[in-house]
N, CA, C and O of each residue as an XYZ file, in Angstrom:
320
protein
N     -15.521    -15.061      4.050
C     -15.613    -15.297      2.619
C     -14.402    -16.048      2.058
O     -14.545    -16.825      1.114
N     -13.212    -15.826      2.625
C     -12.030    -16.477      2.063
C     -12.039    -17.989      2.236
O     -11.712    -18.704      1.288
N     -12.405    -18.513      3.423
C     -12.451    -19.980      3.520
C     -13.459    -20.588      2.558
O     -13.235    -21.674      2.024
N     -14.565    -19.894      2.335
C     -15.551    -20.402      1.382
C     -14.994    -20.387     -0.031
O     -15.247    -21.303     -0.813
N     -14.237    -19.347     -0.359
C     -13.655    -19.252     -1.692
C     -12.653    -20.373     -1.911
O     -12.617    -20.976     -2.983
N     -11.847    -20.651     -0.910
C     -10.872    -21.731     -1.030
C     -11.578    -23.075     -1.126
O     -11.179    -23.932     -1.915
N     -12.616    -23.263     -0.336
C     -13.369    -24.518     -0.399
C     -14.067    -24.655     -1.745
O     -14.094    -25.741     -2.325
N     -14.629    -23.563     -2.241
C     -15.277    -23.605     -3.553
C     -14.259    -23.917     -4.641
O     -14.544    -24.681     -5.564
N     -13.082    -23.331     -4.535
C     -12.029    -23.621     -5.506
C     -11.617    -25.077     -5.480
O     -11.399    -25.686     -6.527
N     -11.509    -25.636     -4.286
C     -11.161    -27.050     -4.169
C     -12.231    -27.948     -4.752
O     -11.924    -28.934     -5.421
N     -13.495    -27.612     -4.499
C     -14.592    -28.412     -5.044
C     -14.655    -28.314     -6.564
O     -14.879    -29.315     -7.244
N     -14.460    -27.116     -7.094
C     -14.457    -26.946     -8.548
C     -13.285    -27.697     -9.162
O     -13.430    -28.329    -10.208
N     -12.134    -27.633     -8.524
C     -10.945    -28.310     -9.035
C     -11.143    -29.818     -9.071
O     -10.783    -30.468    -10.052
N     -11.708    -30.375     -8.017
C     -11.892    -31.825     -7.941
C     -12.968    -32.310     -8.909
O     -12.838    -33.384     -9.495
N     -14.024    -31.526     -9.076
C     -15.137    -31.974     -9.909
C     -15.025    -31.523    -11.361
O     -15.962    -31.727    -12.132
N     -13.921    -30.923    -11.753
C     -13.772    -30.407    -13.114
C     -13.716    -31.542    -14.129
O     -13.013    -32.535    -13.942
N     -14.470    -31.371    -15.200
C     -14.428    -32.293    -16.326
C     -14.030    -31.554    -17.591
O     -14.152    -32.074    -18.700
N     -13.559    -30.354    -17.408
C     -13.207    -29.470    -18.508
C     -11.970    -28.693    -18.062
O     -11.852    -28.345    -16.887
N     -11.062    -28.421    -18.970
C      -9.835    -27.725    -18.576
C     -10.108    -26.309    -18.075
O      -9.367    -25.800    -17.233
N     -11.155    -25.672    -18.578
C     -11.488    -24.331    -18.088
C     -11.922    -24.394    -16.623
O     -11.528    -23.543    -15.824
N     -12.718    -25.380    -16.271
C     -13.120    -25.560    -14.874
C     -11.939    -25.875    -13.983
O     -11.867    -25.408    -12.846
N     -11.016    -26.663    -14.497
C      -9.801    -26.988    -13.751
C      -8.989    -25.723    -13.473
O      -8.491    -25.530    -12.363
N      -8.860    -24.877    -14.471
C      -8.093    -23.638    -14.311
C      -8.776    -22.692    -13.324
O      -8.113    -22.102    -12.470
N     -10.087    -22.548    -13.437
C     -10.821    -21.666    -12.523
C     -10.716    -22.173    -11.090
O     -10.512    -21.386    -10.166
N     -10.852    -23.475    -10.902
C     -10.717    -24.051     -9.568
C      -9.335    -23.840     -8.991
O      -9.191    -23.534     -7.807
N      -8.320    -24.002     -9.818
C      -6.946    -23.796     -9.364
C      -6.709    -22.346     -8.959
O      -6.055    -22.081     -7.951
N      -7.232    -21.423     -9.729
C      -7.065    -20.007     -9.398
C      -7.848    -19.635     -8.135
O      -7.347    -18.889     -7.293
N      -9.062    -20.146     -8.002
C      -9.835    -19.868     -6.784
C      -9.159    -20.451     -5.551
O      -9.214    -19.867     -4.468
N      -8.531    -21.583     -5.717
C      -7.844    -22.216     -4.599
C      -6.570    -21.458     -4.220
O      -6.178    -21.451     -3.053
N      -5.929    -20.827     -5.192
C      -4.657    -20.165     -4.904
C      -4.814    -18.735     -4.377
O      -3.871    -18.197     -3.798
N      -5.967    -18.115     -4.560
C      -6.147    -16.722     -4.112
C      -5.943    -16.565     -2.602
O      -5.223    -15.651     -2.201
N      -6.530    -17.398     -1.746
C      -6.281    -17.233     -0.308
C      -4.833    -17.507      0.098
O      -4.381    -17.031      1.139
N      -4.117    -18.261     -0.706
C      -2.722    -18.563     -0.378
C      -1.870    -17.300     -0.461
O      -0.903    -17.159      0.288
N      -2.217    -16.376     -1.364
C      -1.474    -15.116     -1.442
C      -1.528    -14.391     -0.101
O      -0.516    -13.885      0.383
N      -2.701    -14.347      0.483
C      -2.852    -13.704      1.789
C      -2.113    -14.433      2.888
O      -1.557    -13.808      3.792
N      -2.104    -15.756      2.816
C      -1.395    -16.519      3.842
C       0.114    -16.326      3.751
O       0.797    -16.279      4.774
N       0.633    -16.216      2.541
C       2.074    -16.026      2.381
C       2.489    -14.665      2.929
O       3.526    -14.549      3.582
N       1.686    -13.636      2.669
C       2.023    -12.277      3.111
C       1.261    -11.896      4.380
O       0.994    -10.714      4.596
N       0.910    -12.856      5.214
C       0.064    -12.601      6.388
C       0.701    -11.618      7.363
O       0.032    -10.708      7.851
N       1.963    -11.791      7.647
C       2.648    -10.894      8.586
C       3.092     -9.647      7.821
O       4.283     -9.458      7.572
N       2.121     -8.790      7.446
C       2.402     -7.653      6.579
C       3.327     -6.630      7.211
O       3.907     -5.805      6.504
N       3.477     -6.667      8.531
C       4.396     -5.735      9.182
C       5.846     -6.145      8.959
O       6.755     -5.340      9.161
N       6.069     -7.367      8.551
C       7.414     -7.847      8.249
C       7.684     -7.628      6.762
O       6.931     -8.108      5.915
N       8.750     -6.909      6.449
C       9.060     -6.575      5.066
C       9.301     -7.828      4.224
O       8.901     -7.879      3.061
N       9.941     -8.822      4.795
C      10.245    -10.045      4.042
C       8.977    -10.836      3.721
O       8.905    -11.504      2.689
N       7.996    -10.763      4.586
C       6.736    -11.454      4.341
C       6.001    -10.839      3.153
O       5.492    -11.560      2.295
N       5.947     -9.529      3.104
C       5.306     -8.840      1.986
C       6.058     -9.110      0.689
O       5.442     -9.334     -0.353
N       7.377     -9.089      0.751
C       8.188     -9.380     -0.430
C       7.937    -10.806     -0.918
O       7.830    -11.047     -2.120
N       7.843    -11.735      0.008
C       7.560    -13.119     -0.357
C       6.188    -13.270     -0.996
O       6.024    -14.039     -1.943
N       5.204    -12.543     -0.486
C       3.866    -12.583     -1.070
C       3.838    -12.060     -2.490
O       3.177    -12.631     -3.357
N       4.556    -10.974     -2.729
C       4.615    -10.404     -4.078
C       5.342    -11.347     -5.023
O       4.909    -11.547     -6.158
N       6.443    -11.926     -4.562
C       7.176    -12.875     -5.403
C       6.329    -14.101     -5.719
O       6.349    -14.604     -6.843
N       5.589    -14.578     -4.729
C       4.723    -15.734     -4.955
C       3.639    -15.397     -5.972
O       3.314    -16.220     -6.827
N       3.080    -14.198     -5.886
C       2.039    -13.804     -6.819
C       2.574    -13.715     -8.248
O       1.909    -14.146     -9.190
N       3.768    -13.159     -8.408
C       4.366    -13.044     -9.739
C       4.674    -14.424    -10.311
O       4.383    -14.691    -11.477
N       5.257    -15.297     -9.504
C       5.566    -16.641     -9.987
C       4.296    -17.437    -10.274
O       4.261    -18.229    -11.215
N       3.269    -17.235     -9.483
C       2.002    -17.911     -9.725
C       1.361    -17.415    -11.024
O       0.781    -18.204    -11.769
N       1.463    -16.134    -11.292
C       0.931    -15.595    -12.546
C       1.686    -16.165    -13.740
O       1.081    -16.475    -14.766
N       2.997    -16.303    -13.612
C       3.780    -16.901    -14.698
C       3.394    -18.366    -14.897
O       3.271    -18.826    -16.032
N       3.206    -19.088    -13.814
C       2.779    -20.482    -13.917
C       1.401    -20.609    -14.540
O       1.158    -21.518    -15.334
N       0.499    -19.706    -14.186
C      -0.839    -19.721    -14.775
C      -0.783    -19.416    -16.268
O      -1.534    -19.996    -17.052
N       0.102    -18.511    -16.657
C       0.252    -18.202    -18.078
C       0.759    -19.418    -18.845
O       0.273    -19.702    -19.940
N       1.727    -20.139    -18.288
C       2.214    -21.356    -18.939
C       1.120    -22.420    -19.000
O       1.003    -23.132    -19.998
N       0.328    -22.531    -17.953
C      -0.768    -23.492    -17.943
C      -1.790    -23.149    -19.019
O      -2.259    -24.039    -19.729
N      -2.139    -21.886    -19.149
C      -3.069    -21.470    -20.194
C      -2.494    -21.712    -21.582
O      -3.222    -22.104    -22.495
N      -1.202    -21.482    -21.749
C      -0.562    -21.741    -23.036
C      -0.620    -23.225    -23.371
O      -0.896    -23.598    -24.511
N      -0.361    -24.070    -22.378
C      -0.459    -25.512    -22.593
C      -1.876    -25.944    -22.928
O      -2.080    -26.817    -23.771
N      -2.860    -25.332    -22.269
C      -4.253    -25.642    -22.587
C      -4.594    -25.216    -24.009
O      -5.336    -25.907    -24.707
N      -4.053    -24.079    -24.439
C      -4.286    -23.628    -25.812
C      -3.670    -24.604    -26.812
O      -4.263    -24.885    -27.853
N      -2.494    -25.115    -26.501
C      -1.876    -26.110    -27.382
C      -2.700    -27.392    -27.430
O      -2.871    -27.979    -28.499
N      -3.209    -27.827    -26.285
C      -4.068    -29.011    -26.262
C      -5.350    -28.784    -27.058
O      -5.810    -29.678    -27.769
N      -5.917    -27.603    -26.941
C      -7.129    -27.298    -27.692
C      -6.840    -27.259    -29.190
O      -7.650    -27.729    -29.989
N      -5.701    -26.706    -29.573
C      -5.342    -26.654    -30.990
C      -5.147    -28.057    -31.559
O      -5.478    -28.307    -32.718
N      -4.622    -28.958    -30.763
C      -4.368    -30.323    -31.225
C      -5.622    -31.192    -31.172
O      -5.919    -31.908    -32.128
N      -6.359    -31.135    -30.064
C      -7.491    -32.044    -29.870
C      -8.829    -31.436    -30.299
O      -9.749    -32.166    -30.667
N      -8.941    -30.124    -30.254
C     -10.194    -29.479    -30.618
C     -11.232    -29.461    -29.508
O     -12.375    -29.064    -29.735
N     -10.847    -29.883    -28.318
C     -11.773    -29.908    -27.190
C     -10.994    -29.705    -25.898
O      -9.823    -30.071    -25.803
N     -11.650    -29.124    -24.918
C     -11.026    -28.932    -23.614
C     -11.513    -29.947    -22.588
O     -11.119    -29.887    -21.423
N     -12.358    -30.869    -23.007
C     -12.873    -31.887    -22.088
C     -11.852    -32.990    -21.887
O     -11.050    -33.289    -22.771
N     -11.901    -33.589    -20.701
C     -11.028    -34.741    -20.440
C     -11.772    -35.796    -19.678
O     -11.208    -36.844    -19.363
């Protein structure tokens, strides 16, 4: 299921004509990366790196959503 999710995320990201689709595709594409970063779960540093990556990715997603909200407030549309 994970390779399909990543492939679906990539397809949604590439074919997006709306900022919401772009965001959903980006999030679907990044979900399997969390597992890849923390793959060696028996190694403490690997798990720590996975958690740090997830937190930083969540912060980046929040900034992206904030920017999309600003674009929507200015343009009135999420299409591009």
